[in-house]
mmCIF file of C-alpha atoms in Angstrom:
data_model
loop_
_atom_site.group_PDB
_atom_site.id
_atom_site.type_symbol
_atom_site.label_atom_id
_atom_site.label_comp_id
_atom_site.label_asym_id
_atom_site.label_seq_id
_atom_site.Cartn_x
_atom_site.Cartn_y
_atom_site.Cartn_z
ATOM 1 C CA MET O 17 0.208 -0.041 0.503
ATOM 2 C CA SER O 18 1.517 3.259 -0.545
ATOM 3 C CA VAL O 19 1.122 6.611 1.769
ATOM 4 C CA ILE O 20 0.679 10.111 0.234
ATOM 5 C CA ALA O 21 3.218 12.441 2.122
ATOM 6 C CA PHE O 22 5.940 14.450 2.355
ATOM 7 C CA ALA O 23 4.600 17.486 0.232
ATOM 8 C CA GLN O 24 1.997 14.820 -1.760
ATOM 9 C CA LEU O 25 4.367 12.625 -2.800
ATOM 10 C CA LEU O 26 3.706 8.955 -3.499
ATOM 11 C CA LEU O 27 5.330 7.130 -1.035
ATOM 12 C CA PRO O 28 5.866 3.192 -1.187
ATOM 13 C CA ASP O 29 5.239 2.717 2.039
ATOM 14 C CA SER O 30 4.761 4.389 6.064
ATOM 15 C CA PRO O 31 7.270 7.307 6.723
ATOM 16 C CA TYR O 32 8.021 5.750 9.762
ATOM 17 C CA ALA O 33 8.444 2.112 9.006
ATOM 18 C CA MET O 34 10.844 3.543 5.944
ATOM 19 C CA TRP O 35 12.521 5.907 8.722
ATOM 20 C CA VAL O 36 13.505 2.891 10.561
ATOM 21 C CA ARG O 37 14.175 1.351 7.825
ATOM 22 C CA GLY O 38 16.910 4.491 6.815
ATOM 23 C CA GLU O 39 15.515 4.657 3.951
ATOM 24 C CA LEU O 40 13.720 8.107 3.829
ATOM 25 C CA GLU O 41 15.725 10.411 3.592
ATOM 26 C CA GLU O 42 17.334 9.222 0.636
ATOM 27 C CA TYR O 43 14.183 8.123 -0.849
ATOM 28 C CA LEU O 44 13.490 12.099 -0.377
ATOM 29 C CA ARG O 45 16.506 13.366 -1.810
ATOM 30 C CA LEU O 46 16.872 15.546 0.180
ATOM 31 C CA PRO O 47 20.467 17.478 0.086
ATOM 32 C CA ASP O 48 23.741 15.972 2.463
ATOM 33 C CA ASP O 49 24.007 19.529 4.599
ATOM 34 C CA GLY O 50 23.077 18.345 7.692
ATOM 35 C CA THR O 51 18.963 18.340 7.311
ATOM 36 C CA ARG O 52 17.049 16.114 9.441
ATOM 37 C CA VAL O 53 14.212 13.764 8.829
ATOM 38 C CA GLU O 54 11.753 12.631 11.612
ATOM 39 C CA VAL O 55 7.990 11.607 11.643
ATOM 40 C CA ILE O 56 5.461 13.951 13.734
ATOM 41 C CA GLY O 57 2.290 13.515 14.437
ATOM 42 C CA GLY O 58 2.065 10.908 11.526
ATOM 43 C CA GLU O 59 4.019 13.603 9.247
ATOM 44 C CA ILE O 60 7.426 14.150 7.765
ATOM 45 C CA VAL O 61 9.600 16.861 8.698
ATOM 46 C CA ALA O 62 12.765 18.254 7.550
ATOM 47 C CA SER O 63 14.543 20.114 9.844
ATOM 48 C CA PRO O 64 17.767 22.644 8.374
ATOM 49 C CA SER O 65 21.357 21.926 10.281
ATOM 50 C CA PRO O 66 21.081 24.019 13.263
ATOM 51 C CA VAL O 67 22.902 27.186 14.067
ATOM 52 C CA TYR O 68 25.947 28.126 15.756
ATOM 53 C CA LEU O 69 23.846 29.872 18.689
ATOM 54 C CA HIS O 70 21.450 26.422 18.635
ATOM 55 C CA GLU O 71 24.478 24.089 18.729
ATOM 56 C CA GLY O 72 26.381 26.550 21.707
ATOM 57 C CA ILE O 73 22.982 26.434 24.125
ATOM 58 C CA LEU O 74 23.798 22.640 24.460
ATOM 59 C CA VAL O 75 27.862 22.335 24.103
ATOM 60 C CA ASP O 76 26.514 24.359 27.878
ATOM 61 C CA ILE O 77 24.255 21.556 28.967
ATOM 62 C CA GLN O 78 26.950 18.683 27.738
ATOM 63 C CA ASP O 79 29.571 20.558 29.564
ATOM 64 C CA SER O 80 27.759 21.033 32.752
ATOM 65 C CA VAL O 81 26.601 17.537 32.904
ATOM 66 C CA ALA O 82 30.321 16.283 32.179
ATOM 67 C CA VAL O 83 31.521 19.562 34.939
ATOM 68 C CA ALA O 84 29.685 17.358 37.673
ATOM 69 C CA ARG O 85 30.882 14.133 36.778
ATOM 70 C CA ALA O 86 34.333 14.936 37.104
ATOM 71 C CA ALA O 87 33.278 16.341 41.078
ATOM 72 C CA ASP O 88 31.481 13.272 42.082
ATOM 73 C CA PRO O 89 32.879 10.094 40.800
ATOM 74 C CA ALA O 90 28.946 8.454 41.392
ATOM 75 C CA PHE O 91 26.837 10.971 39.671
ATOM 76 C CA PRO O 92 25.499 9.335 37.505
ATOM 77 C CA TRP O 93 24.196 10.699 33.675
ATOM 78 C CA ARG O 94 25.563 10.911 30.943
ATOM 79 C CA ALA O 95 24.562 13.465 28.081
ATOM 80 C CA ILE O 96 24.484 12.096 24.415
ATOM 81 C CA ARG O 97 23.651 14.545 21.353
ATOM 82 C CA THR O 98 21.193 13.773 18.661
ATOM 83 C CA VAL O 99 20.745 9.692 18.403
ATOM 84 C CA ASN O 100 17.968 8.313 16.149
ATOM 85 C CA LEU O 101 14.988 7.985 18.583
ATOM 86 C CA ASP O 102 12.687 4.998 17.720
ATOM 87 C CA LEU O 103 9.482 5.779 19.404
ATOM 88 C CA ILE O 104 7.558 2.542 18.384
ATOM 89 C CA GLU O 105 5.130 2.286 20.584
ATOM 90 C CA ILE O 106 3.439 5.123 18.163
ATOM 91 C CA GLY O 107 5.200 4.637 15.194
ATOM 92 C CA GLU O 108 6.938 7.672 15.025
ATOM 93 C CA GLY O 109 10.517 7.793 14.867
ATOM 94 C CA TYR O 110 12.191 11.694 16.778
ATOM 95 C CA ILE O 111 15.683 12.932 16.616
ATOM 96 C CA PRO O 112 16.037 14.983 19.947
ATOM 97 C CA ASP O 113 18.927 17.845 20.628
ATOM 98 C CA MET O 114 19.930 15.991 23.854
ATOM 99 C CA ALA O 115 19.253 13.007 26.202
ATOM 100 C CA ILE O 116 20.582 12.088 29.484
ATOM 101 C CA VAL O 117 20.783 8.569 30.247
ATOM 102 C CA HIS O 118 22.793 6.471 33.317
ATOM 103 C CA ARG O 119 25.298 5.303 33.115
ATOM 104 C CA ASP O 120 24.776 2.038 32.332
ATOM 105 C CA VAL O 121 22.074 2.805 29.422
ATOM 106 C CA ASP O 122 24.936 4.301 27.550
ATOM 107 C CA ALA O 123 27.677 2.181 28.344
ATOM 108 C CA GLU O 124 25.049 -0.727 27.422
ATOM 109 C CA ASN O 125 23.556 0.385 23.835
ATOM 110 C CA ARG O 126 28.076 2.041 23.096
ATOM 111 C CA ALA O 127 28.418 -2.392 24.000
ATOM 112 C CA LYS O 128 26.263 -3.240 21.050
ATOM 113 C CA ASP O 129 26.503 0.455 19.327
ATOM 114 C CA VAL O 130 22.689 0.269 18.491
ATOM 115 C CA LEU O 131 21.346 2.252 15.362
ATOM 116 C CA TYR O 132 18.354 3.331 17.473
ATOM 117 C CA VAL O 133 17.831 4.278 21.066
ATOM 118 C CA HIS O 134 14.575 3.707 22.514
ATOM 119 C CA PRO O 135 12.180 5.474 25.409
ATOM 120 C CA GLY O 136 12.530 3.017 27.743
ATOM 121 C CA ASP O 137 16.322 3.965 27.855
ATOM 122 C CA LEU O 138 15.779 7.900 28.465
ATOM 123 C CA GLU O 139 15.223 9.857 31.939
ATOM 124 C CA LEU O 140 15.427 12.679 30.065
ATOM 125 C CA VAL O 141 16.005 14.403 26.437
ATOM 126 C CA VAL O 142 16.138 18.647 25.659
ATOM 127 C CA GLU O 143 14.724 20.509 22.781
ATOM 128 C CA VAL O 144 16.328 24.237 21.903
ATOM 129 C CA THR O 145 13.521 25.420 19.664
ATOM 130 C CA SER O 146 14.283 26.700 15.507
ATOM 131 C CA ALA O 147 12.317 29.704 13.662
ATOM 132 C CA SER O 148 11.526 26.371 11.769
ATOM 133 C CA ASN O 149 10.612 23.914 14.135
ATOM 134 C CA VAL O 150 8.878 25.549 17.526
ATOM 135 C CA ARG O 151 5.783 24.356 16.666
ATOM 136 C CA HIS O 152 7.136 20.555 16.551
ATOM 137 C CA ASP O 153 8.816 20.973 19.916
ATOM 138 C CA ARG O 154 6.380 22.680 21.882
ATOM 139 C CA ARG O 155 2.650 21.142 23.191
ATOM 140 C CA PRO O 156 0.201 22.212 20.661
ATOM 141 C CA MET O 157 -1.271 25.189 20.243
ATOM 142 C CA PHE O 158 -5.408 25.189 19.896
ATOM 143 C CA GLY O 159 -6.468 26.411 16.385
ATOM 144 C CA ARG O 160 -3.653 25.377 14.541
ATOM 145 C CA GLN O 161 -3.341 22.392 12.563
ATOM 146 C CA VAL O 162 0.008 20.315 13.628
ATOM 147 C CA LYS O 163 -2.390 17.684 15.328
ATOM 148 C CA SER O 164 0.737 16.070 17.202
ATOM 149 C CA THR O 165 3.570 17.854 18.515
ATOM 150 C CA LYS O 166 7.368 16.172 19.961
ATOM 151 C CA TRP O 167 5.975 17.418 23.424
ATOM 152 C CA ASN O 168 3.098 14.580 22.794
ATOM 153 C CA GLY O 169 5.043 12.085 21.793
ATOM 154 C CA TYR O 170 7.261 11.715 24.293
ATOM 155 C CA ALA O 171 4.310 11.979 27.543
ATOM 156 C CA ARG O 172 2.832 8.994 25.235
ATOM 157 C CA THR O 173 6.188 6.879 25.149
ATOM 158 C CA GLY O 174 6.708 8.022 29.297
ATOM 159 C CA ILE O 175 9.963 9.475 29.193
ATOM 160 C CA PRO O 176 9.879 10.572 32.167
ATOM 161 C CA TYR O 177 11.616 14.924 31.834
ATOM 162 C CA TYR O 178 11.346 17.028 28.675
ATOM 163 C CA LEU O 179 13.593 20.042 29.060
ATOM 164 C CA LEU O 180 12.657 22.787 25.986
ATOM 165 C CA VAL O 181 14.874 25.964 26.111
ATOM 166 C CA ASP O 182 12.844 27.765 23.772
ATOM 167 C CA ARG O 183 14.393 31.109 22.003
ATOM 168 C CA ASP O 184 11.385 31.992 20.770
ATOM 169 C CA PRO O 185 11.914 36.238 21.342
ATOM 170 C CA ARG O 186 7.783 37.028 21.874
ATOM 171 C CA GLN O 187 7.945 34.161 24.393
ATOM 172 C CA PRO O 188 11.204 33.532 25.567
ATOM 173 C CA GLY O 189 12.022 30.855 28.299
ATOM 174 C CA ILE O 190 12.992 27.350 29.851
ATOM 175 C CA THR O 191 9.946 24.836 31.217
ATOM 176 C CA LEU O 192 11.138 21.218 32.728
ATOM 177 C CA PHE O 193 8.022 19.139 32.297
ATOM 178 C CA GLY O 194 7.498 15.686 34.208
ATOM 179 C CA ALA O 195 4.534 13.453 35.175
ATOM 180 C CA PRO O 196 3.932 11.719 31.751
ATOM 181 C CA ASN O 197 -0.332 10.576 30.885
ATOM 182 C CA LYS O 198 1.015 8.255 28.765
ATOM 183 C CA ALA O 199 -2.998 8.179 27.906
ATOM 184 C CA ASP O 200 -3.569 11.908 27.053
ATOM 185 C CA GLY O 201 0.037 12.176 26.197
ATOM 186 C CA THR O 202 0.771 15.408 28.134
ATOM 187 C CA TYR O 203 3.198 16.565 31.222
ATOM 188 C CA GLU O 204 3.052 18.948 33.493
ATOM 189 C CA VAL O 205 4.798 21.730 34.659
ATOM 190 C CA LEU O 206 7.348 21.187 37.201
ATOM 191 C CA LYS O 207 9.367 24.298 36.843
ATOM 192 C CA GLU O 208 10.248 27.718 34.656
ATOM 193 C CA TRP O 209 12.970 30.084 33.978
ATOM 194 C CA LYS O 210 13.678 33.274 32.258
ATOM 195 C CA LEU O 211 15.871 32.627 29.080
ATOM 196 C CA GLY O 212 19.715 33.034 30.457
ATOM 197 C CA GLU O 213 18.822 32.684 33.840
ATOM 198 C CA ALA O 214 20.879 29.340 35.560
ATOM 199 C CA VAL O 215 18.656 26.041 35.660
ATOM 200 C CA ARG O 216 18.882 24.017 38.639
ATOM 201 C CA LEU O 217 17.476 20.582 38.203
ATOM 202 C CA PRO O 218 16.965 18.993 40.588
ATOM 203 C CA GLU O 219 16.234 15.335 41.855
ATOM 204 C CA PRO O 220 16.757 12.988 40.328
ATOM 205 C CA PHE O 221 19.213 15.300 38.726
ATOM 206 C CA ASP O 222 20.744 17.260 40.661
ATOM 207 C CA PHE O 223 22.733 19.262 39.025
ATOM 208 C CA GLU O 224 22.732 22.970 37.438
ATOM 209 C CA ILE O 225 23.136 24.657 33.777
ATOM 210 C CA SER O 226 25.971 27.541 33.067
ATOM 211 C CA PRO O 227 24.298 29.530 30.534
ATOM 212 C CA ASN O 228 26.198 31.097 28.490
ATOM 213 C CA ALA O 229 24.771 33.845 25.794
ATOM 214 C CA TRP O 230 21.027 32.092 25.559
ATOM 215 C CA GLU O 231 19.956 34.442 23.654
ATOM 216 C CA PRO O 232 16.369 34.994 21.410
ATOM 217 C CA TRP O 233 16.840 33.936 17.480
ATOM 218 C CA GLN O 234 16.697 37.043 15.972
ATOM 219 C CA SER O 235 13.216 38.014 13.682
#
């Protein structure tokens, strides 16, 4: 059976099935320039490679994890970047900006050299918004065309925490979501910070993220 997706392109299979097999990007003939292809809400979403400040924010978070690890050999968390996340429960495929995983999970996945991680591997996901993807990272807004976002998908598959760094100049801020409701695909807001404030993640993480020039994107 064929599936119509991506600007009415006729696909030989569902977007998710092709994504899992690693065929979707090649079939769409996307440029080899860092473009990311995800399946969100049953739709194909192609995002351009991130800008410098976007990546700088992720480096700050990764550095903060490294500092906490250096200060305490028992610190259990590791930060991983841009891995393929197979949400098999809902038939979607994401590439989160960053994920925090337990060191035991990290060691196991390294040993297996896995192609995909799964929601049960992750304790926290991080997304940093850009003008091109912001509507897919946030919870859905009433009246919008986007029926489901990554916020819903992360909650539906039970990922315990979601940290959203929103660089939208109209409403910049940082939000930690938790207590996922898998049936409804929703999270509760646990804590909020202003963009650029130091972020102290509560237990079970208990480390501080020191921002360096976290600014909204240029409108």
